[in-house]
């Protein structure tokens, strides 16, 4: 009986019901085989300690290892397993799942485990840990099938059947030469439909895409997505396969990359976790805040130069925040668009120019509309509520409107050029652009607005 | 000879070299079989029209259909194919690839194609197009294998071999009952290692997760990621499989979701494309800009109430932008963190409270530090450059510092509560929160700052 994925808790609850139905081990195993390991993983939270321990005894270590790979925070369950059983379970895990699990295991427990874990697995774990978090090598798994290029079709099928007992990722088989170097891949479907006396060479794709262990994930990710394969081989310096990257790893990597960018746009230096301490969160945000503070102080000194204007015509200061806010928002919009475009496409100089021009046009168009709206509504407001004649009121609101237009056009320009500049000098535009754009926009807006007010209203129009 | 993925253009260039080497058709096909279709797709841009046409003649339609599925903008190449060939190619495509390709085809050409495309494919295409872009059904493909539950192992293997000729997604086989309803799935590896006289039922996972066609992608996506499968079946109202969702679709969907959120955080109503017209871009951004404008006008009227303070002590207006900017930035940081957390986790009321409290603590901590920095640096600036005594200068900068602190704490609070509120009433917090947070922060900052200036400096301290 299949159930709707959104009611996933129903699956987990069914499993709990089964576990509590008092079946003997054989019947229990038979029934649980009809469920996805993720659902069994989810049911664990709903069971008591005792029930879980009884379940661990009923299922074989390989099955438990698959279930555990779906659990995000296994610390609790790890303790329930006991060292011997834990070692058995870990020995059945893929290297990447084992690495993830061991991150949540105490040093003390690790010391007890070390002597009883498989040597091969330990070597694979050490391999993954030898890479930085931003390198491709840190994402690999040892869960793949590789065969020699010298086999016949029949021997290859035999290898497949042999290795499929332990390996899940079978839709692509990787081929190595006599020295163990990567020399191509075989689509499983091609092997399945091949006739017995075909040459293996005929179905090997020699020029199959691959990744290098030390490459940065962020640099490869667009290519990886484009190839749209379920898995891609990862090679070391000697061109030997050290593991594969699966589509699931790509999904996680894409999620992380975007989450990172999202955080940067808001001025956070990395994605924040609920569990971070207050101090850690403060440390993450402080850099940008301090930079903005001092840049803001700089803007304040510039505003200070126009103190005279405000002393004479205090009403103009009412609309400063309006103009700065609108300019800031327009700049952020252009920034967001430009960053996304820079990320996805490889633009020529000509296309970049046209993006800048287009952004300025959008800024101009929106600025015109908003400038006109400000002129009308603020003019009415000033005239009616602030005791100026309608003529003078609209002159003041006209000042606001024009400054708004100018500020928004400059904002669009800056919001596009600054990230492009940072992208060119290989600095992450998402991180670096924010404070620079805010400051430039503030300066332009303030100088335009108060400058215009001084010029037009005080000098020319003698409004005061 | 395998080549590094980052030098993908090397693969494509190799292919161009091969194509230009004057091989006859059989030799050309033999050599090109060693390359990934994405690389062949990429090589097309580097060929001349003539060379491409000659290539289309050399390769069979199925191969061309695979190559075309990797091309993002196939309009140019479609024209080169000619109607007859184009129809042959489309007939070999998966339904989702066909839908994508036909989006780039003129109405005129579509009318010519319609009579010659396969009826089955047309039905599948109509099915996909019957769903909205945000529904699961819009992402399905017909590229999957389904078998009857009444088969023996041997018959199932036979079906597999038969269907694998046309279907690539073979790592999971979907099982249907006599009425054609979905009743479970089989992992290919289980079928491969099964012994001939095992029961098919033994390897069918009955309670396999599935998706419903009309569900919203954004609501399912976390679950889909958690199940970590290469594909998941999509069922209609009658519980029949209408297609599958592949891991590649998930990668694209995750990319799009995050891109969408990213755009919303910056006040864009959807991700923007390079190719959009100026007018379309203006339309996308205008809603938020207009809302912000009128909210900004509202803030201006509140600032207007403090005109008297500025008239008497003009220097205070210099630091208004500083306080508003800092408050705005802190609010955006809290907003970004809260939105990410709301997206990923299912929080209890208690956890939400603790997030709010933590954010306020971070705001307070950062506010203290920044307030102190402002007090010191601005105090010196005012005393040295603006002709106030040091005592009075530090009183003024103290005002700024305290207002900064208060504004940042309130900002953190608002930046957390507002998205939580919108999330609760099922409005997308990423879209709705921005303007509300900006306005509330501006109001709090302005009232605090000028209020404090009025109270402390003018009333109590008689600074002027």
PDB file of N, CA, C and O in Angstrom, chain A residues 189-250:
ATOM      1  N   UNK A 189      22.784   0.601 -19.305  1.00  0.00           N
ATOM      2  CA  UNK A 189      21.824   0.135 -20.287  1.00  0.00           C
ATOM      3  C   UNK A 189      22.525  -0.426 -21.524  1.00  0.00           C
ATOM      4  O   UNK A 189      22.056  -1.386 -22.123  1.00  0.00           O
ATOM      5  N   UNK A 190      23.659   0.162 -21.888  1.00  0.00           N
ATOM      6  CA  UNK A 190      24.386  -0.353 -23.043  1.00  0.00           C
ATOM      7  C   UNK A 190      24.906  -1.755 -22.759  1.00  0.00           C
ATOM      8  O   UNK A 190      24.928  -2.607 -23.655  1.00  0.00           O
ATOM      9  N   UNK A 191      25.319  -2.006 -21.515  1.00  0.00           N
ATOM     10  CA  UNK A 191      25.806  -3.327 -21.169  1.00  0.00           C
ATOM     11  C   UNK A 191      24.661  -4.329 -21.164  1.00  0.00           C
ATOM     12  O   UNK A 191      24.784  -5.458 -21.644  1.00  0.00           O
ATOM     13  N   UNK A 192      23.529  -3.896 -20.647  1.00  0.00           N
ATOM     14  CA  UNK A 192      22.382  -4.796 -20.552  1.00  0.00           C
ATOM     15  C   UNK A 192      21.873  -5.220 -21.921  1.00  0.00           C
ATOM     16  O   UNK A 192      21.483  -6.373 -22.121  1.00  0.00           O
ATOM     17  N   UNK A 193      21.869  -4.298 -22.878  1.00  0.00           N
ATOM     18  CA  UNK A 193      21.326  -4.667 -24.188  1.00  0.00           C
ATOM     19  C   UNK A 193      22.396  -5.161 -25.146  1.00  0.00           C
ATOM     20  O   UNK A 193      22.101  -5.509 -26.284  1.00  0.00           O
ATOM     21  N   UNK A 194      23.653  -5.214 -24.659  1.00  0.00           N
ATOM     22  CA  UNK A 194      24.719  -5.685 -25.549  1.00  0.00           C
ATOM     23  C   UNK A 194      24.580  -7.179 -25.799  1.00  0.00           C
ATOM     24  O   UNK A 194      24.107  -7.928 -24.947  1.00  0.00           O
ATOM     25  N   UNK A 195      24.996  -7.578 -26.977  1.00  0.00           N
ATOM     26  CA  UNK A 195      24.977  -9.009 -27.287  1.00  0.00           C
ATOM     27  C   UNK A 195      26.288  -9.621 -26.823  1.00  0.00           C
ATOM     28  O   UNK A 195      27.310  -8.951 -26.750  1.00  0.00           O
ATOM     29  N   UNK A 196      26.235 -10.906 -26.549  1.00  0.00           N
ATOM     30  CA  UNK A 196      27.359 -11.561 -25.898  1.00  0.00           C
ATOM     31  C   UNK A 196      28.681 -11.405 -26.626  1.00  0.00           C
ATOM     32  O   UNK A 196      29.730 -11.285 -26.006  1.00  0.00           O
ATOM     33  N   UNK A 197      28.615 -11.370 -27.959  1.00  0.00           N
ATOM     34  CA  UNK A 197      29.891 -11.344 -28.679  1.00  0.00           C
ATOM     35  C   UNK A 197      30.299  -9.968 -29.152  1.00  0.00           C
ATOM     36  O   UNK A 197      31.228  -9.812 -29.937  1.00  0.00           O
ATOM     37  N   UNK A 198      29.617  -8.947 -28.648  1.00  0.00           N
ATOM     38  CA  UNK A 198      30.071  -7.592 -28.932  1.00  0.00           C
ATOM     39  C   UNK A 198      31.369  -7.353 -28.195  1.00  0.00           C
ATOM     40  O   UNK A 198      31.673  -8.023 -27.202  1.00  0.00           O
ATOM     41  N   UNK A 199      32.135  -6.388 -28.676  1.00  0.00           N
ATOM     42  CA  UNK A 199      33.355  -5.986 -27.985  1.00  0.00           C
ATOM     43  C   UNK A 199      33.005  -5.034 -26.870  1.00  0.00           C
ATOM     44  O   UNK A 199      32.143  -4.172 -27.041  1.00  0.00           O
ATOM     45  N   UNK A 200      33.696  -5.164 -25.738  1.00  0.00           N
ATOM     46  CA  UNK A 200      33.445  -4.223 -24.646  1.00  0.00           C
ATOM     47  C   UNK A 200      33.801  -2.810 -25.098  1.00  0.00           C
ATOM     48  O   UNK A 200      33.111  -1.853 -24.794  1.00  0.00           O
ATOM     49  N   UNK A 201      34.881  -2.712 -25.852  1.00  0.00           N
ATOM     50  CA  UNK A 201      35.334  -1.404 -26.351  1.00  0.00           C
ATOM     51  C   UNK A 201      34.236  -0.613 -27.036  1.00  0.00           C
ATOM     52  O   UNK A 201      34.212   0.607 -26.974  1.00  0.00           O
ATOM     53  N   UNK A 202      33.331  -1.353 -27.735  1.00  0.00           N
ATOM     54  CA  UNK A 202      32.268  -0.660 -28.470  1.00  0.00           C
ATOM     55  C   UNK A 202      31.344   0.136 -27.560  1.00  0.00           C
ATOM     56  O   UNK A 202      30.741   1.110 -27.995  1.00  0.00           O
ATOM     57  N   UNK A 203      31.189  -0.326 -26.335  1.00  0.00           N
ATOM     58  CA  UNK A 203      30.247   0.393 -25.466  1.00  0.00           C
ATOM     59  C   UNK A 203      30.948   1.290 -24.449  1.00  0.00           C
ATOM     60  O   UNK A 203      30.293   1.972 -23.666  1.00  0.00           O
ATOM     61  N   UNK A 204      32.285   1.296 -24.484  1.00  0.00           N
ATOM     62  CA  UNK A 204      33.004   2.199 -23.584  1.00  0.00           C
ATOM     63  C   UNK A 204      33.048   3.596 -24.200  1.00  0.00           C
ATOM     64  O   UNK A 204      33.407   3.763 -25.362  1.00  0.00           O
ATOM     65  N   UNK A 205      32.644   4.591 -23.418  1.00  0.00           N
ATOM     66  CA  UNK A 205      32.792   5.975 -23.868  1.00  0.00           C
ATOM     67  C   UNK A 205      34.148   6.445 -23.364  1.00  0.00           C
ATOM     68  O   UNK A 205      34.328   6.705 -22.167  1.00  0.00           O
ATOM     69  N   UNK A 206      35.120   6.534 -24.282  1.00  0.00           N
ATOM     70  CA  UNK A 206      36.482   6.877 -23.867  1.00  0.00           C
ATOM     71  C   UNK A 206      36.596   8.288 -23.302  1.00  0.00           C
ATOM     72  O   UNK A 206      37.253   8.512 -22.298  1.00  0.00           O
ATOM     73  N   UNK A 207      36.003   9.225 -24.024  1.00  0.00           N
ATOM     74  CA  UNK A 207      36.173  10.620 -23.613  1.00  0.00           C
ATOM     75  C   UNK A 207      35.033  11.023 -22.701  1.00  0.00           C
ATOM     76  O   UNK A 207      34.244  11.904 -23.004  1.00  0.00           O
ATOM     77  N   UNK A 208      34.983  10.347 -21.571  1.00  0.00           N
ATOM     78  CA  UNK A 208      33.921  10.594 -20.607  1.00  0.00           C
ATOM     79  C   UNK A 208      34.365  11.713 -19.674  1.00  0.00           C
ATOM     80  O   UNK A 208      35.537  11.768 -19.285  1.00  0.00           O
ATOM     81  N   UNK A 209      33.471  12.633 -19.323  1.00  0.00           N
ATOM     82  CA  UNK A 209      33.871  13.738 -18.443  1.00  0.00           C
ATOM     83  C   UNK A 209      34.264  13.241 -17.063  1.00  0.00           C
ATOM     84  O   UNK A 209      33.717  12.254 -16.577  1.00  0.00           O
ATOM     85  N   UNK A 210      35.235  13.912 -16.454  1.00  0.00           N
ATOM     86  CA  UNK A 210      35.635  13.535 -15.107  1.00  0.00           C
ATOM     87  C   UNK A 210      36.023  14.771 -14.313  1.00  0.00           C
ATOM     88  O   UNK A 210      36.168  15.860 -14.867  1.00  0.00           O
ATOM     89  N   UNK A 211      36.186  14.599 -13.011  1.00  0.00           N
ATOM     90  CA  UNK A 211      36.562  15.692 -12.126  1.00  0.00           C
ATOM     91  C   UNK A 211      37.901  15.385 -11.476  1.00  0.00           C
ATOM     92  O   UNK A 211      38.285  14.214 -11.370  1.00  0.00           O
ATOM     93  N   UNK A 212      38.594  16.418 -11.056  1.00  0.00           N
ATOM     94  CA  UNK A 212      39.881  16.237 -10.380  1.00  0.00           C
ATOM     95  C   UNK A 212      39.677  16.515  -8.890  1.00  0.00           C
ATOM     96  O   UNK A 212      38.968  17.460  -8.524  1.00  0.00           O
ATOM     97  N   UNK A 213      40.306  15.711  -8.057  1.00  0.00           N
ATOM     98  CA  UNK A 213      40.037  15.783  -6.615  1.00  0.00           C
ATOM     99  C   UNK A 213      40.233  17.150  -5.986  1.00  0.00           C
ATOM    100  O   UNK A 213      39.469  17.559  -5.131  1.00  0.00           O
ATOM    101  N   UNK A 214      41.285  17.884  -6.404  1.00  0.00           N
ATOM    102  CA  UNK A 214      41.571  19.144  -5.737  1.00  0.00           C
ATOM    103  C   UNK A 214      40.844  20.353  -6.308  1.00  0.00           C
ATOM    104  O   UNK A 214      41.048  21.457  -5.836  1.00  0.00           O
ATOM    105  N   UNK A 215      40.015  20.143  -7.299  1.00  0.00           N
ATOM    106  CA  UNK A 215      39.288  21.292  -7.855  1.00  0.00           C
ATOM    107  C   UNK A 215      38.274  21.807  -6.863  1.00  0.00           C
ATOM    108  O   UNK A 215      37.736  21.064  -6.050  1.00  0.00           O
ATOM    109  N   UNK A 216      37.989  23.122  -6.974  1.00  0.00           N
ATOM    110  CA  UNK A 216      37.002  23.720  -6.085  1.00  0.00           C
ATOM    111  C   UNK A 216      35.594  23.388  -6.579  1.00  0.00           C
ATOM    112  O   UNK A 216      35.304  23.504  -7.765  1.00  0.00           O
ATOM    113  N   UNK A 217      34.741  22.997  -5.639  1.00  0.00           N
ATOM    114  CA  UNK A 217      33.368  22.642  -5.989  1.00  0.00           C
ATOM    115  C   UNK A 217      32.678  23.794  -6.706  1.00  0.00           C
ATOM    116  O   UNK A 217      32.033  23.618  -7.729  1.00  0.00           O
ATOM    117  N   UNK A 218      32.854  25.020  -6.176  1.00  0.00           N
ATOM    118  CA  UNK A 218      32.145  26.164  -6.745  1.00  0.00           C
ATOM    119  C   UNK A 218      32.539  26.405  -8.197  1.00  0.00           C
ATOM    120  O   UNK A 218      31.738  26.908  -8.972  1.00  0.00           O
ATOM    121  N   UNK A 219      33.775  26.026  -8.572  1.00  0.00           N
ATOM    122  CA  UNK A 219      34.174  26.252  -9.967  1.00  0.00           C
ATOM    123  C   UNK A 219      33.641  25.194 -10.916  1.00  0.00           C
ATOM    124  O   UNK A 219      33.458  25.434 -12.098  1.00  0.00           O
ATOM    125  N   UNK A 220      33.400  24.000 -10.403  1.00  0.00           N
ATOM    126  CA  UNK A 220      32.949  22.908 -11.276  1.00  0.00           C
ATOM    127  C   UNK A 220      31.446  22.805 -11.374  1.00  0.00           C
ATOM    128  O   UNK A 220      30.928  22.134 -12.264  1.00  0.00           O
ATOM    129  N   UNK A 221      30.749  23.429 -10.449  1.00  0.00           N
ATOM    130  CA  UNK A 221      29.358  23.046 -10.281  1.00  0.00           C
ATOM    131  C   UNK A 221      28.478  23.297 -11.497  1.00  0.00           C
ATOM    132  O   UNK A 221      27.579  22.516 -11.792  1.00  0.00           O
ATOM    133  N   UNK A 222      28.759  24.371 -12.224  1.00  0.00           N
ATOM    134  CA  UNK A 222      27.953  24.617 -13.418  1.00  0.00           C
ATOM    135  C   UNK A 222      28.150  23.500 -14.433  1.00  0.00           C
ATOM    136  O   UNK A 222      27.179  23.017 -15.013  1.00  0.00           O
ATOM    137  N   UNK A 223      29.402  23.089 -14.638  1.00  0.00           N
ATOM    138  CA  UNK A 223      29.671  21.988 -15.570  1.00  0.00           C
ATOM    139  C   UNK A 223      28.998  20.700 -15.123  1.00  0.00           C
ATOM    140  O   UNK A 223      28.420  19.969 -15.917  1.00  0.00           O
ATOM    141  N   UNK A 224      29.108  20.411 -13.831  1.00  0.00           N
ATOM    142  CA  UNK A 224      28.525  19.175 -13.322  1.00  0.00           C
ATOM    143  C   UNK A 224      27.029  19.164 -13.599  1.00  0.00           C
ATOM    144  O   UNK A 224      26.465  18.158 -14.042  1.00  0.00           O
ATOM    145  N   UNK A 225      26.378  20.284 -13.369  1.00  0.00           N
ATOM    146  CA  UNK A 225      24.943  20.348 -13.628  1.00  0.00           C
ATOM    147  C   UNK A 225      24.651  20.139 -15.109  1.00  0.00           C
ATOM    148  O   UNK A 225      23.715  19.443 -15.477  1.00  0.00           O
ATOM    149  N   UNK A 226      25.480  20.750 -15.958  1.00  0.00           N
ATOM    150  CA  UNK A 226      25.234  20.641 -17.395  1.00  0.00           C
ATOM    151  C   UNK A 226      25.328  19.212 -17.910  1.00  0.00           C
ATOM    152  O   UNK A 226      24.611  18.825 -18.820  1.00  0.00           O
ATOM    153  N   UNK A 227      26.262  18.409 -17.365  1.00  0.00           N
ATOM    154  CA  UNK A 227      26.410  17.041 -17.873  1.00  0.00           C
ATOM    155  C   UNK A 227      25.241  16.150 -17.479  1.00  0.00           C
ATOM    156  O   UNK A 227      25.003  15.109 -18.075  1.00  0.00           O
ATOM    157  N   UNK A 228      24.515  16.573 -16.444  1.00  0.00           N
ATOM    158  CA  UNK A 228      23.280  15.868 -16.081  1.00  0.00           C
ATOM    159  C   UNK A 228      23.456  14.350 -15.938  1.00  0.00           C
ATOM    160  O   UNK A 228      22.604  13.585 -16.362  1.00  0.00           O
ATOM    161  N   UNK A 229      24.543  13.902 -15.342  1.00  0.00           N
ATOM    162  CA  UNK A 229      24.741  12.473 -15.129  1.00  0.00           C
ATOM    163  C   UNK A 229      24.400  12.102 -13.690  1.00  0.00           C
ATOM    164  O   UNK A 229      24.458  12.937 -12.794  1.00  0.00           O
ATOM    165  N   UNK A 230      24.051  10.831 -13.483  1.00  0.00           N
ATOM    166  CA  UNK A 230      23.773  10.382 -12.125  1.00  0.00           C
ATOM    167  C   UNK A 230      25.024  10.370 -11.275  1.00  0.00           C
ATOM    168  O   UNK A 230      24.967  10.493 -10.067  1.00  0.00           O
ATOM    169  N   UNK A 231      26.169  10.175 -11.924  1.00  0.00           N
ATOM    170  CA  UNK A 231      27.416  10.228 -11.170  1.00  0.00           C
ATOM    171  C   UNK A 231      28.549  10.602 -12.118  1.00  0.00           C
ATOM    172  O   UNK A 231      28.460  10.412 -13.330  1.00  0.00           O
ATOM    173  N   UNK A 232      29.615  11.166 -11.556  1.00  0.00           N
ATOM    174  CA  UNK A 232      30.805  11.505 -12.326  1.00  0.00           C
ATOM    175  C   UNK A 232      32.024  11.014 -11.559  1.00  0.00           C
ATOM    176  O   UNK A 232      32.050  11.101 -10.328  1.00  0.00           O
ATOM    177  N   UNK A 233      33.041  10.484 -12.265  1.00  0.00           N
ATOM    178  CA  UNK A 233      34.214   9.958 -11.575  1.00  0.00           C
ATOM    179  C   UNK A 233      35.121  11.086 -11.100  1.00  0.00           C
ATOM    180  O   UNK A 233      35.188  12.145 -11.726  1.00  0.00           O
ATOM    181  N   UNK A 234      35.795  10.855  -9.977  1.00  0.00           N
ATOM    182  CA  UNK A 234      36.751  11.820  -9.461  1.00  0.00           C
ATOM    183  C   UNK A 234      38.132  11.164  -9.481  1.00  0.00           C
ATOM    184  O   UNK A 234      38.306  10.065  -8.947  1.00  0.00           O
ATOM    185  N   UNK A 235      39.084  11.836 -10.128  1.00  0.00           N
ATOM    186  CA  UNK A 235      40.417  11.255 -10.277  1.00  0.00           C
ATOM    187  C   UNK A 235      41.452  12.016  -9.460  1.00  0.00           C
ATOM    188  O   UNK A 235      41.250  13.197  -9.154  1.00  0.00           O
ATOM    189  N   UNK A 236      42.538  11.314  -9.143  1.00  0.00           N
ATOM    190  CA  UNK A 236      43.631  12.006  -8.469  1.00  0.00           C
ATOM    191  C   UNK A 236      44.697  12.391  -9.504  1.00  0.00           C
ATOM    192  O   UNK A 236      44.472  12.252 -10.702  1.00  0.00           O
ATOM    193  N   UNK A 237      45.832  12.845  -8.998  1.00  0.00           N
ATOM    194  CA  UNK A 237      46.880  13.321  -9.892  1.00  0.00           C
ATOM    195  C   UNK A 237      47.387  12.257 -10.852  1.00  0.00           C
ATOM    196  O   UNK A 237      47.868  12.549 -11.940  1.00  0.00           O
ATOM    197  N   UNK A 238      47.284  10.983 -10.446  1.00  0.00           N
ATOM    198  CA  UNK A 238      47.766   9.885 -11.312  1.00  0.00           C
ATOM    199  C   UNK A 238      46.678   9.378 -12.237  1.00  0.00           C
ATOM    200  O   UNK A 238      46.816   8.292 -12.813  1.00  0.00           O
ATOM    201  N   UNK A 239      45.591  10.114 -12.347  1.00  0.00           N
ATOM    202  CA  UNK A 239      44.472   9.726 -13.211  1.00  0.00           C
ATOM    203  C   UNK A 239      43.800   8.432 -12.767  1.00  0.00           C
ATOM    204  O   UNK A 239      43.218   7.717 -13.569  1.00  0.00           O
ATOM    205  N   UNK A 240      43.908   8.106 -11.473  1.00  0.00           N
ATOM    206  CA  UNK A 240      43.187   6.932 -10.977  1.00  0.00           C
ATOM    207  C   UNK A 240      41.903   7.389 -10.275  1.00  0.00           C
ATOM    208  O   UNK A 240      41.854   8.449  -9.659  1.00  0.00           O
ATOM    209  N   UNK A 241      40.859   6.545 -10.401  1.00  0.00           N
ATOM    210  CA  UNK A 241      39.589   6.907  -9.773  1.00  0.00           C
ATOM    211  C   UNK A 241      39.701   6.742  -8.274  1.00  0.00           C
ATOM    212  O   UNK A 241      40.062   5.667  -7.785  1.00  0.00           O
ATOM    213  N   UNK A 242      39.394   7.794  -7.530  1.00  0.00           N
ATOM    214  CA  UNK A 242      39.419   7.675  -6.077  1.00  0.00           C
ATOM    215  C   UNK A 242      37.997   7.632  -5.514  1.00  0.00           C
ATOM    216  O   UNK A 242      37.799   7.374  -4.339  1.00  0.00           O
ATOM    217  N   UNK A 243      37.005   7.882  -6.373  1.00  0.00           N
ATOM    218  CA  UNK A 243      35.625   7.854  -5.901  1.00  0.00           C
ATOM    219  C   UNK A 243      34.737   8.502  -6.937  1.00  0.00           C
ATOM    220  O   UNK A 243      35.203   8.878  -8.024  1.00  0.00           O
ATOM    221  N   UNK A 244      33.448   8.607  -6.628  1.00  0.00           N
ATOM    222  CA  UNK A 244      32.531   9.282  -7.553  1.00  0.00           C
ATOM    223  C   UNK A 244      31.744  10.359  -6.833  1.00  0.00           C
ATOM    224  O   UNK A 244      31.628  10.346  -5.606  1.00  0.00           O
ATOM    225  N   UNK A 245      31.229  11.291  -7.636  1.00  0.00           N
ATOM    226  CA  UNK A 245      30.329  12.326  -7.140  1.00  0.00           C
ATOM    227  C   UNK A 245      28.944  11.945  -7.643  1.00  0.00           C
ATOM    228  O   UNK A 245      28.773  11.728  -8.834  1.00  0.00           O
ATOM    229  N   UNK A 246      27.968  11.839  -6.753  1.00  0.00           N
ATOM    230  CA  UNK A 246      26.630  11.457  -7.203  1.00  0.00           C
ATOM    231  C   UNK A 246      25.742  12.684  -7.388  1.00  0.00           C
ATOM    232  O   UNK A 246      26.033  13.755  -6.866  1.00  0.00           O
ATOM    233  N   UNK A 247      24.635  12.474  -8.107  1.00  0.00           N
ATOM    234  CA  UNK A 247      23.686  13.573  -8.334  1.00  0.00           C
ATOM    235  C   UNK A 247      23.182  14.109  -6.993  1.00  0.00           C
ATOM    236  O   UNK A 247      22.930  15.298  -6.845  1.00  0.00           O
ATOM    237  N   UNK A 248      23.045  13.229  -6.008  1.00  0.00           N
ATOM    238  CA  UNK A 248      22.591  13.665  -4.678  1.00  0.00           C
ATOM    239  C   UNK A 248      23.590  14.636  -4.061  1.00  0.00           C
ATOM    240  O   UNK A 248      23.204  15.613  -3.427  1.00  0.00           O
ATOM    241  N   UNK A 249      24.896  14.354  -4.260  1.00  0.00           N
ATOM    242  CA  UNK A 249      25.913  15.266  -3.752  1.00  0.00           C
ATOM    243  C   UNK A 249      25.780  16.615  -4.428  1.00  0.00           C
ATOM    244  O   UNK A 249      25.979  17.651  -3.810  1.00  0.00           O
ATOM    245  N   UNK A 250      25.442  16.574  -5.726  1.00  0.00           N
ATOM    246  CA  UNK A 250      25.303  17.818  -6.471  1.00  0.00           C
ATOM    247  C   UNK A 250      24.139  18.632  -5.922  1.00  0.00           C
ATOM    248  O   UNK A 250      24.238  19.842  -5.753  1.00  0.00           O
TER     249      UNK A 250
END
